[in-house]
PDB file of C-alpha atoms in Angstrom:
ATOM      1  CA  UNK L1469      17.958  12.527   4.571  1.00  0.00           C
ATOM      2  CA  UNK L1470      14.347  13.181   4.254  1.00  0.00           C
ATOM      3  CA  UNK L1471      11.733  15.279   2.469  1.00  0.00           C
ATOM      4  CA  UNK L1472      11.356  19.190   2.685  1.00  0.00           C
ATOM      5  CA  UNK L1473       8.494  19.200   6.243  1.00  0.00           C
ATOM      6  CA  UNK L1474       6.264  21.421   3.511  1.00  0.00           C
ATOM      7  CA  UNK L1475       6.013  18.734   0.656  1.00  0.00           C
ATOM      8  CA  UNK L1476       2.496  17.986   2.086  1.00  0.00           C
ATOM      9  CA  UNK L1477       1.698  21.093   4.232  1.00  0.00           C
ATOM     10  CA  UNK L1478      -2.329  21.464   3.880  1.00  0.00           C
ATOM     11  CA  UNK L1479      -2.821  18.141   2.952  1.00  0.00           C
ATOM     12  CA  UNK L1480      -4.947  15.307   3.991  1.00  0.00           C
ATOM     13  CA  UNK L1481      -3.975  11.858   3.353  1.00  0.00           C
ATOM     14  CA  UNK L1482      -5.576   8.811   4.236  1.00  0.00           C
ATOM     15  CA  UNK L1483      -3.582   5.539   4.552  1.00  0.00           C
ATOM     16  CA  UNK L1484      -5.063   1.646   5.307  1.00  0.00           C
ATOM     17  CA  UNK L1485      -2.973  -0.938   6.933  1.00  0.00           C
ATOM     18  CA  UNK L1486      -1.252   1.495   9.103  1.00  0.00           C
ATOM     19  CA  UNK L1487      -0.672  -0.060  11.852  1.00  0.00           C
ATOM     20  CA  UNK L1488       1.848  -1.963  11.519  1.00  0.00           C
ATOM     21  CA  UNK L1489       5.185  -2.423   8.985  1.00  0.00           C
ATOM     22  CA  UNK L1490       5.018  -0.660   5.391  1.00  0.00           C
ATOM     23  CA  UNK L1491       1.919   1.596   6.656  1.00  0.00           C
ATOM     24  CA  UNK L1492       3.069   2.744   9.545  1.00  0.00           C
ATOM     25  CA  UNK L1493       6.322   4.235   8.163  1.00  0.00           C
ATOM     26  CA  UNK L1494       4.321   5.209   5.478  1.00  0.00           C
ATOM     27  CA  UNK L1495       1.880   7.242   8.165  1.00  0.00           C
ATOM     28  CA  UNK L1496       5.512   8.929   9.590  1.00  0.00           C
ATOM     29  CA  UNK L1497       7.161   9.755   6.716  1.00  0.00           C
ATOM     30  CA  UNK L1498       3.942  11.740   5.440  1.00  0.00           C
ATOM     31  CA  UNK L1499       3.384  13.705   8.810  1.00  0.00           C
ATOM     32  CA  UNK L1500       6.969  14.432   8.641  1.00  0.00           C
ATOM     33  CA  UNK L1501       6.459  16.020   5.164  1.00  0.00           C
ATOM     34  CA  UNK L1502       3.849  18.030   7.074  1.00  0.00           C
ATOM     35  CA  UNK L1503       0.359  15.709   6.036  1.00  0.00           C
ATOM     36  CA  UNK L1504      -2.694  15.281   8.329  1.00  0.00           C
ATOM     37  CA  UNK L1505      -2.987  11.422   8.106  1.00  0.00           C
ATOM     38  CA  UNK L1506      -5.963   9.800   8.810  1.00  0.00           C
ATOM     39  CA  UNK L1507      -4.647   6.528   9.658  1.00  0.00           C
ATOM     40  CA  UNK L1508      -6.964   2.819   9.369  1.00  0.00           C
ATOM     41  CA  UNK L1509      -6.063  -0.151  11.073  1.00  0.00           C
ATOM     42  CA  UNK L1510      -8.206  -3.638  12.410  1.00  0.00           C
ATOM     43  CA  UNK L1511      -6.352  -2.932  15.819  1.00  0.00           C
ATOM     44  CA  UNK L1512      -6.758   0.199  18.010  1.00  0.00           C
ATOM     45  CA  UNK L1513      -3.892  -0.289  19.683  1.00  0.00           C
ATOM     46  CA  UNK L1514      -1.679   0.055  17.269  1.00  0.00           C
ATOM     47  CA  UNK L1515      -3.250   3.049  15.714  1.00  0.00           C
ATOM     48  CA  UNK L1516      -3.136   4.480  19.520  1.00  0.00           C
ATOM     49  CA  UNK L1517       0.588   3.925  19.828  1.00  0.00           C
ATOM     50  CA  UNK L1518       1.149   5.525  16.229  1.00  0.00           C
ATOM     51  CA  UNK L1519      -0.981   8.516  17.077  1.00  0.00           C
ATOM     52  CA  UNK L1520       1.690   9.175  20.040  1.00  0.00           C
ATOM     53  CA  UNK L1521       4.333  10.110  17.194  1.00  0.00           C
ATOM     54  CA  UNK L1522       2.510  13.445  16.002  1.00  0.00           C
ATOM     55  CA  UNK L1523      -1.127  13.740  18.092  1.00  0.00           C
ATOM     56  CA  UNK L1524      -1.865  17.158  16.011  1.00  0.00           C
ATOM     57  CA  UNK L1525      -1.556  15.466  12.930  1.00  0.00           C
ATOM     58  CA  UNK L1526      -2.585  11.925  13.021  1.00  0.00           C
ATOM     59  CA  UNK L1527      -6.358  10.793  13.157  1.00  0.00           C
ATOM     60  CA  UNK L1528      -7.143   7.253  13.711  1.00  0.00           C
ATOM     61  CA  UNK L1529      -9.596   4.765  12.058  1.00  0.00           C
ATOM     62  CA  UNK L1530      -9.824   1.841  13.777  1.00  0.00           C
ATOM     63  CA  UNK L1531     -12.103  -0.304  11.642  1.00  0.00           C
ATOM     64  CA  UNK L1532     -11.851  -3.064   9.106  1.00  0.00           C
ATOM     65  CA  UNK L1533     -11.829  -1.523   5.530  1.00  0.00           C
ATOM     66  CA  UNK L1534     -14.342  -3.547   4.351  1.00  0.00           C
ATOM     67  CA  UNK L1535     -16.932  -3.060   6.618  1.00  0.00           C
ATOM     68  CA  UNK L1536     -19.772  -0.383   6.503  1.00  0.00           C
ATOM     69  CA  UNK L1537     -18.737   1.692   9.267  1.00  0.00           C
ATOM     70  CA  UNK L1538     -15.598   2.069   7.223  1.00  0.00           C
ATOM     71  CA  UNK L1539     -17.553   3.107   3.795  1.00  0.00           C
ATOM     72  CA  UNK L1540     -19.475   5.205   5.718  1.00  0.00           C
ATOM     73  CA  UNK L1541     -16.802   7.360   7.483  1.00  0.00           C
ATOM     74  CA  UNK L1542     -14.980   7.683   3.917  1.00  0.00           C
ATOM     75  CA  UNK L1543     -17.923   8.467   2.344  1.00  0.00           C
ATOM     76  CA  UNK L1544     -18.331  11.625   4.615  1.00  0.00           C
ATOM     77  CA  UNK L1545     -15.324  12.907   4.106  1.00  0.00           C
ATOM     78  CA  UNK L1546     -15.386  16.312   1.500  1.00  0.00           C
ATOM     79  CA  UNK L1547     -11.943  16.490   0.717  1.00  0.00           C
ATOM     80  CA  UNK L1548      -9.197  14.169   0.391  1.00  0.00           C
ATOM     81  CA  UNK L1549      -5.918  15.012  -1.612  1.00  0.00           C
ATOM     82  CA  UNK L1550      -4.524  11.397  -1.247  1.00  0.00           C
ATOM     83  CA  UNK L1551      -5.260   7.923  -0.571  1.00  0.00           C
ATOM     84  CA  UNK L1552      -2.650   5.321  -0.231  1.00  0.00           C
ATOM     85  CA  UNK L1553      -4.456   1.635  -0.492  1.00  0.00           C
ATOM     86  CA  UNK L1554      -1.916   0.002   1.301  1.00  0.00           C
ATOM     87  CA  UNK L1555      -3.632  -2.778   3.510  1.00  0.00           C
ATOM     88  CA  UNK L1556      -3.398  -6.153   1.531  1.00  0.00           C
ATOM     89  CA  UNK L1557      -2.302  -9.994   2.499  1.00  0.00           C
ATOM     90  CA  UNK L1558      -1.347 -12.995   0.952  1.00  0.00           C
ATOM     91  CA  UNK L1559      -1.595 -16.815   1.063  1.00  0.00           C
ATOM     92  CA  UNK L1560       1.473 -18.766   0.027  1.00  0.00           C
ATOM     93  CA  UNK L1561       1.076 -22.564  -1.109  1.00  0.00           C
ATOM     94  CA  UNK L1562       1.468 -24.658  -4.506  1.00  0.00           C
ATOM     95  CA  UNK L1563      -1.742 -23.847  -6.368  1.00  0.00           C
ATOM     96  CA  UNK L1564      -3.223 -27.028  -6.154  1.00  0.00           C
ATOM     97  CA  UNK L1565      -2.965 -26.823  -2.484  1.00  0.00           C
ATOM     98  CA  UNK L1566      -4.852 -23.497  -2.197  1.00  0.00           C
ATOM     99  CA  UNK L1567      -8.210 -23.406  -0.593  1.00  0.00           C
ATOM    100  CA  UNK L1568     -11.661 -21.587  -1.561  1.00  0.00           C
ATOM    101  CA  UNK L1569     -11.588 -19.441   1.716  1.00  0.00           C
ATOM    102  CA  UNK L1570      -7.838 -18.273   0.287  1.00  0.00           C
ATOM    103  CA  UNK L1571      -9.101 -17.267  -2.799  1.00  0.00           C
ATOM    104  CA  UNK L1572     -11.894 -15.511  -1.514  1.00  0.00           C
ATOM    105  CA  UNK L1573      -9.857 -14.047   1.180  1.00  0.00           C
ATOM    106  CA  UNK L1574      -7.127 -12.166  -1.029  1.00  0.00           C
ATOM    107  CA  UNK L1575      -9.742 -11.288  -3.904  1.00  0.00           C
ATOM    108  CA  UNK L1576     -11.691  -9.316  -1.485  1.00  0.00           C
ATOM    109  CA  UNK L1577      -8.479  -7.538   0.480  1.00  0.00           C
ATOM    110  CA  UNK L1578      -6.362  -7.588  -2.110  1.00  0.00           C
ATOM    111  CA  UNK L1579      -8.482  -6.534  -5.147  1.00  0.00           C
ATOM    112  CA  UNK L1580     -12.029  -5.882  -3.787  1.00  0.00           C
ATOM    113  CA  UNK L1581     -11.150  -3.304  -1.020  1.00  0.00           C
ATOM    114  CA  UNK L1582      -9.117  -1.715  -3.782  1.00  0.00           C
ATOM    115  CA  UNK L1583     -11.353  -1.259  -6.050  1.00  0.00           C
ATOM    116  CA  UNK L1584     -14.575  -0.097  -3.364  1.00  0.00           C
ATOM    117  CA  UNK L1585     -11.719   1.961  -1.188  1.00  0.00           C
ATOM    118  CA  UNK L1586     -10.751   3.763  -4.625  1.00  0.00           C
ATOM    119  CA  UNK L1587     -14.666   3.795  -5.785  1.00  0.00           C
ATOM    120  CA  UNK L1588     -16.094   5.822  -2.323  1.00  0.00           C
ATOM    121  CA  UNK L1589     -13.157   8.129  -2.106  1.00  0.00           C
ATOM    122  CA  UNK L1590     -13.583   9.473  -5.700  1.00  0.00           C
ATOM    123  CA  UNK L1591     -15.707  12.188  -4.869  1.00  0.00           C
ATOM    124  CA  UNK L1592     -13.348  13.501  -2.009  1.00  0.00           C
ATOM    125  CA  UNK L1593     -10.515  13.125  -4.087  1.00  0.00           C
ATOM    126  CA  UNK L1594     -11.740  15.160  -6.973  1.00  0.00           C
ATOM    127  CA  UNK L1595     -12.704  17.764  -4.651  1.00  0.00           C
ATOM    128  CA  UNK L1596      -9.373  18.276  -3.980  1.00  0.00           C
ATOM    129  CA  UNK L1597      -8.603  19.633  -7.562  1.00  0.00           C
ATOM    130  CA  UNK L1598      -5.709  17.475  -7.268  1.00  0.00           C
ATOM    131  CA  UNK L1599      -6.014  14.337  -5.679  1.00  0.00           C
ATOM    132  CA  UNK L1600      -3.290  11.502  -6.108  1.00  0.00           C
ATOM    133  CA  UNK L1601      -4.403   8.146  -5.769  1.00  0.00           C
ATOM    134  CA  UNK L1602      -1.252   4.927  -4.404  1.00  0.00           C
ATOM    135  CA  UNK L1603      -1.940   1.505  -4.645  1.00  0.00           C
ATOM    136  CA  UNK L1604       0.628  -0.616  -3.231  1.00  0.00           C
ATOM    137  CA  UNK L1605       1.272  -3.871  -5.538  1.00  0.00           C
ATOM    138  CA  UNK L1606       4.365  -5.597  -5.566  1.00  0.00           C
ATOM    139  CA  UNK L1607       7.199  -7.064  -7.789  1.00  0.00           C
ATOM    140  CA  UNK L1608       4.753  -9.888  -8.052  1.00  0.00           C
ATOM    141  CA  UNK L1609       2.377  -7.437 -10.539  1.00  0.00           C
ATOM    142  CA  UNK L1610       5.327  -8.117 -12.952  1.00  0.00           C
ATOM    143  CA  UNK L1611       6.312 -11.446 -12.703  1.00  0.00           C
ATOM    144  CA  UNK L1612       5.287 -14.672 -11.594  1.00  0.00           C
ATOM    145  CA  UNK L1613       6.733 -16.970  -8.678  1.00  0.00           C
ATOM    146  CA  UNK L1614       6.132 -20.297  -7.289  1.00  0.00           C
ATOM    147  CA  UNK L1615       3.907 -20.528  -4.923  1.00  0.00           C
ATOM    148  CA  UNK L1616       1.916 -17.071  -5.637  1.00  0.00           C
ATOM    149  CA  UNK L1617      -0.242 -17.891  -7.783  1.00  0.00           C
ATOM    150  CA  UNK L1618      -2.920 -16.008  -5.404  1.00  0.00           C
ATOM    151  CA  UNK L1619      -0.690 -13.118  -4.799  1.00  0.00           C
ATOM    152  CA  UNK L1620       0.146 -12.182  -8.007  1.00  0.00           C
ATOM    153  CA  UNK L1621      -2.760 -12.527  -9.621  1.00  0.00           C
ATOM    154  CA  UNK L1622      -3.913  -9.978  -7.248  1.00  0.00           C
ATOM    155  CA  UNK L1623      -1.221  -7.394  -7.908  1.00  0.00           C
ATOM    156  CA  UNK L1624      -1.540  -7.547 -11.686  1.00  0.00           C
ATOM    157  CA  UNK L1625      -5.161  -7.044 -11.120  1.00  0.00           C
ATOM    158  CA  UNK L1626      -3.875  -3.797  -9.398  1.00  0.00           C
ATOM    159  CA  UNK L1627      -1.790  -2.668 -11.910  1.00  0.00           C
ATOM    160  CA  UNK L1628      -4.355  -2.773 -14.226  1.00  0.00           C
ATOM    161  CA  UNK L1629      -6.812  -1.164 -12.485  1.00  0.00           C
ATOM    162  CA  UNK L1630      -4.616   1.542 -11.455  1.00  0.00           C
ATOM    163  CA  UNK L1631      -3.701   1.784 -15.447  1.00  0.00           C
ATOM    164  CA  UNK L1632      -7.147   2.061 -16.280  1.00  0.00           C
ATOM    165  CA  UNK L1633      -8.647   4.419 -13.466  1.00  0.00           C
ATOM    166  CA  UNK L1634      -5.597   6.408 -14.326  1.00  0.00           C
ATOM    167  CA  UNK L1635      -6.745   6.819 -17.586  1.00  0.00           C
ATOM    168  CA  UNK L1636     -10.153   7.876 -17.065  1.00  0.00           C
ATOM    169  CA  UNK L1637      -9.475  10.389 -13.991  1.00  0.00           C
ATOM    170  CA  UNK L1638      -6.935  12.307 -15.699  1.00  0.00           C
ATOM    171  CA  UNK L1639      -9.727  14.720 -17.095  1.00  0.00           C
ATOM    172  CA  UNK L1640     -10.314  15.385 -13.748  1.00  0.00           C
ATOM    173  CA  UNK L1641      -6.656  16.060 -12.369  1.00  0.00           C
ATOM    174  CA  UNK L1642      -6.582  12.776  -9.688  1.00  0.00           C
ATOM    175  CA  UNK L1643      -3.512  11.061 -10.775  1.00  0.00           C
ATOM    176  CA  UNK L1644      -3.394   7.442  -9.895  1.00  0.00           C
ATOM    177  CA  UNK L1645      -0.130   5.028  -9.807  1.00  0.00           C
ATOM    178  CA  UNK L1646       1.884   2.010  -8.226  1.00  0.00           C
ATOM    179  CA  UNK L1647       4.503   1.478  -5.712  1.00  0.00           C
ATOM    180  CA  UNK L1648       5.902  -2.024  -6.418  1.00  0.00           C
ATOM    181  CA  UNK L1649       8.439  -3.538  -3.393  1.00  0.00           C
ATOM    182  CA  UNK L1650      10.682  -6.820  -3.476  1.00  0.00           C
ATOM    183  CA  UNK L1651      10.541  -8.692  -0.306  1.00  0.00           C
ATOM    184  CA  UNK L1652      10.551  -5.945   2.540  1.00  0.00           C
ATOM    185  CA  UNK L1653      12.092  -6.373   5.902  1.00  0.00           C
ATOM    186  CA  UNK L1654       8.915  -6.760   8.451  1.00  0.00           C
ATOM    187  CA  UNK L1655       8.053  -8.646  11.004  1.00  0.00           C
ATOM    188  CA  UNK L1656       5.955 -10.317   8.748  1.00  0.00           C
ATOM    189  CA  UNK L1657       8.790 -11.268   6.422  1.00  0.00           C
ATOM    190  CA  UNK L1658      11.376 -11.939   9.103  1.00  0.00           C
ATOM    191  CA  UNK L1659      10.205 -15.513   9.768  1.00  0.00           C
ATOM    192  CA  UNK L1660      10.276 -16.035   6.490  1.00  0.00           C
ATOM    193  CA  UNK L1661      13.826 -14.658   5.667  1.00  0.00           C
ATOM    194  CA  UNK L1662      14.975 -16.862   8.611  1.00  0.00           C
ATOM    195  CA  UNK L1663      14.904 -20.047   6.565  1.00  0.00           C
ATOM    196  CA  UNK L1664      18.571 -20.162   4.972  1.00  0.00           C
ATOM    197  CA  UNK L1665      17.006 -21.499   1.453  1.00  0.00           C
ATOM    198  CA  UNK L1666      13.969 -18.851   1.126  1.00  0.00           C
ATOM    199  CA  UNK L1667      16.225 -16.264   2.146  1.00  0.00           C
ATOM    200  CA  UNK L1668      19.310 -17.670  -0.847  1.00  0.00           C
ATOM    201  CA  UNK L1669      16.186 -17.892  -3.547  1.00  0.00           C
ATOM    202  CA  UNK L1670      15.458 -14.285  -2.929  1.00  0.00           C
ATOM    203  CA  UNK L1671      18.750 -13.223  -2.623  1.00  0.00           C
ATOM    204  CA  UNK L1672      19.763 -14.617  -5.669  1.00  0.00           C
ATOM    205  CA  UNK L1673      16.893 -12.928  -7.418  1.00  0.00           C
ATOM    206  CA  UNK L1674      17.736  -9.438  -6.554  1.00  0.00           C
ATOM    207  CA  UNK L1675      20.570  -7.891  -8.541  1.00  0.00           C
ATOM    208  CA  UNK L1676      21.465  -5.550  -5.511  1.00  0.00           C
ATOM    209  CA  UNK L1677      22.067  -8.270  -3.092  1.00  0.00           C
ATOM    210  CA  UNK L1678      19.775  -6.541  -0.163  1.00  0.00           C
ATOM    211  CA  UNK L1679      16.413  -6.480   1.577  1.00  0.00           C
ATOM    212  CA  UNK L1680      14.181  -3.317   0.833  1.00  0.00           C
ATOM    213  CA  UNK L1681      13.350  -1.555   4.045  1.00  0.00           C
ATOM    214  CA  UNK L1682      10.093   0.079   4.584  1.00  0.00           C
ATOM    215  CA  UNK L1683      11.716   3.570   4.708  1.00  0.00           C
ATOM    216  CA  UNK L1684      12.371   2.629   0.545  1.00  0.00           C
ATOM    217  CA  UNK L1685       8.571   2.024  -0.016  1.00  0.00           C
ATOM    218  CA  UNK L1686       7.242   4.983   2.185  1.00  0.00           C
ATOM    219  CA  UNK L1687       9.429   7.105   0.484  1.00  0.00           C
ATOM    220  CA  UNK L1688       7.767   6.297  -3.141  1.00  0.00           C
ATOM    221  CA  UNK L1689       4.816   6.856  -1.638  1.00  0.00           C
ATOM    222  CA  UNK L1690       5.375  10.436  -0.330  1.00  0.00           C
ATOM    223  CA  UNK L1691       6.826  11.380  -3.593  1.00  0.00           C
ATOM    224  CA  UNK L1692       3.612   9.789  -5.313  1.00  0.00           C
ATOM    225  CA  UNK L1693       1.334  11.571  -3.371  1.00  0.00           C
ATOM    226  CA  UNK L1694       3.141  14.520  -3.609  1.00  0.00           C
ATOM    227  CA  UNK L1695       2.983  17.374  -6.386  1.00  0.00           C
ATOM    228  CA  UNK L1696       6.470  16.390  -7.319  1.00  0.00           C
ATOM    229  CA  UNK L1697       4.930  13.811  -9.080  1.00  0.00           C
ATOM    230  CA  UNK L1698       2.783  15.964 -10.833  1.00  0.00           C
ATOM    231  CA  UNK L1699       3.045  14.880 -14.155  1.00  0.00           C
ATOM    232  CA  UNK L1700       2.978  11.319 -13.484  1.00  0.00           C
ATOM    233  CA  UNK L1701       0.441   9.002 -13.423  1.00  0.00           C
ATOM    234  CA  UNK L1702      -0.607   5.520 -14.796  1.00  0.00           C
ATOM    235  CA  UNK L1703       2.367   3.691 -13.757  1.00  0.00           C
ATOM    236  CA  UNK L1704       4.385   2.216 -11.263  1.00  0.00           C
ATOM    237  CA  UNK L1705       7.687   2.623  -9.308  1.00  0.00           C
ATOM    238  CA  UNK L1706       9.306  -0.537  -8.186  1.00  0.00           C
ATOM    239  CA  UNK L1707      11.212  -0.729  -5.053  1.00  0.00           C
ATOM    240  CA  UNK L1708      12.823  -4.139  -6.152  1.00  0.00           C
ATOM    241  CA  UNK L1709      16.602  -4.110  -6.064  1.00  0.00           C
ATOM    242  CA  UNK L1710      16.488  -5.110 -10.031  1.00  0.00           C
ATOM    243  CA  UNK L1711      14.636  -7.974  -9.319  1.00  0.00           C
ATOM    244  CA  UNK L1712      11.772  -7.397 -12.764  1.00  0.00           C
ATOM    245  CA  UNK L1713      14.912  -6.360 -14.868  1.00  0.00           C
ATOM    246  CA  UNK L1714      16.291  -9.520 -15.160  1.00  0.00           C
TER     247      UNK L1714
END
């Protein structure tokens, strides 16, 4: 079950955090819709294993998006027809327990490196006559959780932004939206999952009774970025088992 290998023939996508979990499927499943993928990651070996799954249509980035080396390669770039801002990270504690550096930390990956990724790649993106524009947020845009205060007040800052740049791009054909996952099987998350009362809470809290996989959330993405999508922008799809409908 897949996409037709043309969706994204021609096409030049470029995707952060791709290195590992959500990105990296999210770096497959667009070369196997036929993207070029320019693919940014903190570690080169990752990126250099990923390149191995499609050499011809993979390009790697191996910097840290918010440094200037970064900026400066995306600022070169003429022509980009999608941009998935994918890279993000969170800090999990009781809010009176959370630190300055955490604050700082997922303001500037979380929202920050949105915004600035979104802000440099404008140009490129409206040069494509039809750019499409992904932020991943999360469930956590919708709702609130214990323990998150950090994280979700980053992803509603996402949402609205993406609402708003949505809004004032549309003149200009770049369509801009969400892709909004539950708790996703990762390695990340697997630790996590492993402790019998976490994993119960988010059971519980998902109507469908299952863990998204990151084949769900790539697969939003490449539909998103995609001219199937055409007609749709300012808003989110949420990967979340029924988890924001309760």
């Amino acid at each position: 079950m897949g996409f037709d290998k043309t969706l994204l023939l021609g096409k030049t996508i470029l995707i952060t955090g791709a290195g590992k979990g959500i990105g990296k499927t999210c770096v497959k499943k667009c070369v196997d819709a036929g993207a070029y993928v320019i693919a940014v990651a903190r570690t080169k070996y990752d990126l250099e294993v990923l390149k191995q799954y499609a050499p011809s249509q993979i390009e790697i980035w191996p910097f840290d998006i918010n440094s200037d080396i970064f900026f400066e390669h995306l600022r070169g770039l003429t022509k980009l027809d999608g941009l998935l801002n994918n890279a993000g990270i969170n800090r999990v504690a009781p809010m009176i327990e959370q630190t300055d550096n955490n604050i700082d930390d997922v303001i500037s990956m979380n929202i920050r490196s949105v915004y600035r990724i979104s802000q440099a790649a404008l140009p490129a993106l409206i040069n494509s006559g039809a750019g499409a524009l992904v932020n991943m947020s999360s469930q956590m845009g919708f709702v609130g959780s214990p323990n998150r205060t950090l994280y979700c007040m980053s992803k509603h800052a996402v949402e609205g932004l993406s609402k708003a740049l949505a809004v004032e791009l549309a003149p200009q054909n770049v369509r801009v939206n969400t892709v909004a996952p539950t708790f996703v099987e990762t390695s990340m998350t697997k630790p996590m999952l492993e402790n019998p009362e976490f994993k119960k809470f988010v059971y519980d809290m998902i109507p469908m009774k299952k863990i998204a996989q990151t084949t769900d959330v790539a697969n939003a993405c490449v539909f998103l970025l995609s001219e199937l999508s055409a007609m749709i922008t300012g808003t989110s799809i949420k990967i979340d088992g029924g988890w924001t409908a309760q």
